[in-house]
Coordinates of N, CA and C in Angstrom, one line a residue:
X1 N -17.0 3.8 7.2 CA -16.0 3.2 8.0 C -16.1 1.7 7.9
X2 N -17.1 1.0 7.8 CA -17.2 -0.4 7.9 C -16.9 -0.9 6.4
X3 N -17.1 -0.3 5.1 CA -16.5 -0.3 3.9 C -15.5 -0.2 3.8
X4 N -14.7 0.4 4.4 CA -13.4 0.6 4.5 C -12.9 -0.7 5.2
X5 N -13.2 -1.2 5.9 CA -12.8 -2.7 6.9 C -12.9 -3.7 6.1
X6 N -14.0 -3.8 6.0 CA -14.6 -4.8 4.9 C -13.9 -5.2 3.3
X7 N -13.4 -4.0 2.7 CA -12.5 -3.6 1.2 C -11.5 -4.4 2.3
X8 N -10.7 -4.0 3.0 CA -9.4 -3.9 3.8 C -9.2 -6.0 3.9
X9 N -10.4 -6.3 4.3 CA -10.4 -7.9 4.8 C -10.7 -8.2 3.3
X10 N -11.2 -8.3 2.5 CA -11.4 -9.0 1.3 C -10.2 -8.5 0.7
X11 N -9.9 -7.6 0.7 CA -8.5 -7.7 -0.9 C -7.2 -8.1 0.2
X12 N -7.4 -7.5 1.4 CA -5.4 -8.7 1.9 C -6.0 -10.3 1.7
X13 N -7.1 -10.8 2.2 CA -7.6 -12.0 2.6 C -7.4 -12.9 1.6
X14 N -8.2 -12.2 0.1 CA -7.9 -12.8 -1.4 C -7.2 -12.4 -2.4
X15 N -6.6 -11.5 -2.1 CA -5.6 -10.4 -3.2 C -6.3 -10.0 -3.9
X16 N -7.6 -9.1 -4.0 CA -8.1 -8.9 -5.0 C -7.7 -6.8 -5.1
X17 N -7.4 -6.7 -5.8 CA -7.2 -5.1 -6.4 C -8.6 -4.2 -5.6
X18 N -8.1 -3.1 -4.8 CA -9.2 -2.2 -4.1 C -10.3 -2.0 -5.4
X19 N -9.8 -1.4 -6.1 CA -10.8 -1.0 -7.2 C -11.8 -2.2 -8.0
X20 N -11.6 -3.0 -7.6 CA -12.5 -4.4 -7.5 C -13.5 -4.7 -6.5
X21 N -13.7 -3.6 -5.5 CA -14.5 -3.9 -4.3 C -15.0 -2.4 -4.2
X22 N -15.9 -2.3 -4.4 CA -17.1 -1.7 -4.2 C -18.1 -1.5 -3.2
X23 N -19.0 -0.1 -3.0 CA -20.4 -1.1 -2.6 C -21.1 -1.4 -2.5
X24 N -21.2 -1.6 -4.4 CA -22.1 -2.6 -4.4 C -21.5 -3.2 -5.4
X25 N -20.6 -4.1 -5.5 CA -20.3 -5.0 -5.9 C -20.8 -6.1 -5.3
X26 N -21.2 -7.2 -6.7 CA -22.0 -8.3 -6.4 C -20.6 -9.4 -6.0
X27 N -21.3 -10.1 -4.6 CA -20.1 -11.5 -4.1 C -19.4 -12.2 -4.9
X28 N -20.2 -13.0 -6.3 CA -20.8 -13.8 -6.9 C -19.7 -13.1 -8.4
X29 N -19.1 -11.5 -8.2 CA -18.3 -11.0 -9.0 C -16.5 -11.1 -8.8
X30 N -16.9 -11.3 -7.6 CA -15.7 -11.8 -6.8 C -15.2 -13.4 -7.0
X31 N -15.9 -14.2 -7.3 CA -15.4 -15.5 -7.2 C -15.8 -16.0 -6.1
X32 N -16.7 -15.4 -5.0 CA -16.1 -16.4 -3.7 C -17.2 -17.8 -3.7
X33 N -16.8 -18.9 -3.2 CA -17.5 -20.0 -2.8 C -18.2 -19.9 -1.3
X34 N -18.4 -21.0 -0.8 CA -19.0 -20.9 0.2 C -17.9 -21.2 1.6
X35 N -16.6 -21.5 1.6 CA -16.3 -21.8 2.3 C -15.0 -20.2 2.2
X36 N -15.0 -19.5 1.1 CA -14.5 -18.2 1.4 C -15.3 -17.0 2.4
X37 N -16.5 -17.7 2.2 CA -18.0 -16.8 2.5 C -17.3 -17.2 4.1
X38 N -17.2 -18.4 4.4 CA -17.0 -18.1 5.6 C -16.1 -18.2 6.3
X39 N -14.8 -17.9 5.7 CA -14.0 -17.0 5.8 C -13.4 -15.3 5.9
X40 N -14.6 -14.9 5.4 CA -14.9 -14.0 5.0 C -15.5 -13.4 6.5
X41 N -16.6 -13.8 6.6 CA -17.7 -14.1 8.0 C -16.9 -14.3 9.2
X42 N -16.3 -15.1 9.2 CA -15.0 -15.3 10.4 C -14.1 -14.0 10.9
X43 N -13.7 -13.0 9.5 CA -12.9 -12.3 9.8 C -13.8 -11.3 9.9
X44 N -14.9 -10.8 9.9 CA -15.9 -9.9 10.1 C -16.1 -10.0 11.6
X45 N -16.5 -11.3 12.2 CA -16.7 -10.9 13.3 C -15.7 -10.8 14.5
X46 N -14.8 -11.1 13.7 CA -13.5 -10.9 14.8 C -12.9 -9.3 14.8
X47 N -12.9 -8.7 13.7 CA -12.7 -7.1 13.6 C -14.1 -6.9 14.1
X48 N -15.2 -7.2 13.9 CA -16.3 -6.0 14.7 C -16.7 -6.2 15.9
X49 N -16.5 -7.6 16.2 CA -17.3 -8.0 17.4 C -18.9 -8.4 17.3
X50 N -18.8 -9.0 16.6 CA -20.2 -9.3 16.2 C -20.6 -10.7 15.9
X51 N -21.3 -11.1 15.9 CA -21.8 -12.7 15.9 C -22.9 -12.4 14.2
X52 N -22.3 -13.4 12.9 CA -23.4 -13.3 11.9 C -24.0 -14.1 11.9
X53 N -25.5 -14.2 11.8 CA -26.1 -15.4 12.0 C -25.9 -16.0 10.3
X54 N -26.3 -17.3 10.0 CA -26.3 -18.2 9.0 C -27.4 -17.4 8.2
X55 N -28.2 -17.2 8.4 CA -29.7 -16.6 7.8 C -29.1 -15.2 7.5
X56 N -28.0 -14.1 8.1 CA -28.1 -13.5 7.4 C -26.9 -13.7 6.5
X57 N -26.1 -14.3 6.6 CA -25.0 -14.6 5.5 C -25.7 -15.1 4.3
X58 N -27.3 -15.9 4.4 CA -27.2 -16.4 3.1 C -27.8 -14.8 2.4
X59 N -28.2 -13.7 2.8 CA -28.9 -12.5 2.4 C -27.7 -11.5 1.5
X60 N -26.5 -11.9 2.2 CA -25.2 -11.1 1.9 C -24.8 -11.5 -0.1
X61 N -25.6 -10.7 -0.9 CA -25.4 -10.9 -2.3 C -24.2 -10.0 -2.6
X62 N -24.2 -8.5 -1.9 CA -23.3 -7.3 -2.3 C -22.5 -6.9 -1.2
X63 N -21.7 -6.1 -1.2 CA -20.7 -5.8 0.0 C -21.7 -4.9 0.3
X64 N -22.3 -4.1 -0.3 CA -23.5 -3.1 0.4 C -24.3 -4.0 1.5
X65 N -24.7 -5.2 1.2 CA -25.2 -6.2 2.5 C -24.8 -6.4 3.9
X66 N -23.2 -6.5 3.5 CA -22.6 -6.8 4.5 C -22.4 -5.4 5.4
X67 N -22.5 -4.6 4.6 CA -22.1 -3.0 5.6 C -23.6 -3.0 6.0
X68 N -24.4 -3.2 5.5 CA -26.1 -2.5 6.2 C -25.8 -3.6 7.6
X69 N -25.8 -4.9 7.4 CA -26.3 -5.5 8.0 C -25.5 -4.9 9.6
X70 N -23.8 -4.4 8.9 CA -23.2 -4.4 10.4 C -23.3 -2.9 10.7
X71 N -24.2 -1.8 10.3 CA -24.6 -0.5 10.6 C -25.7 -1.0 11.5
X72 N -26.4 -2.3 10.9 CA -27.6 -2.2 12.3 C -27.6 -3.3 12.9
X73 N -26.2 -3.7 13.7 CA -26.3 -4.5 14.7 C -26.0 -3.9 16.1

């Protein structure tokens, strides 16, 4: 379910093609910089409700990161 959100916010957010997002596609395969990162981060915690800390954003290498991290918050 959170893959599914997550694909959903990265390809409207940057137009990137579903079959480009994975999960485990690497960030870093995407293009993104650091101010998409937190863009990216912004719209995460506004769909989940969740607060990311800075420490775990810099851990977020794969989209598989970003779903673990929000399976165990």
């Amino acid at each position: 379910m959170e893959f599914e959100k997550i694909r959903a916010i990265i390809c409207e957010g940057f137009n990137i093609d579903e079959e480009e997002v994975e999960i485990e596609t690497h960030l870093e395969d995407l293009n993104f910089d650091s101010l998409d990162m937190v863009e990216i981060v912004m719209d995460i915690e506004d769909e989940f409700g969740v607060e990311v800390p800075d420490e775990a954003v810099e851990k977020f290498l794969t989209i598989g990161d970003i779903v673990r991290f929000l399976e165990n918050c």
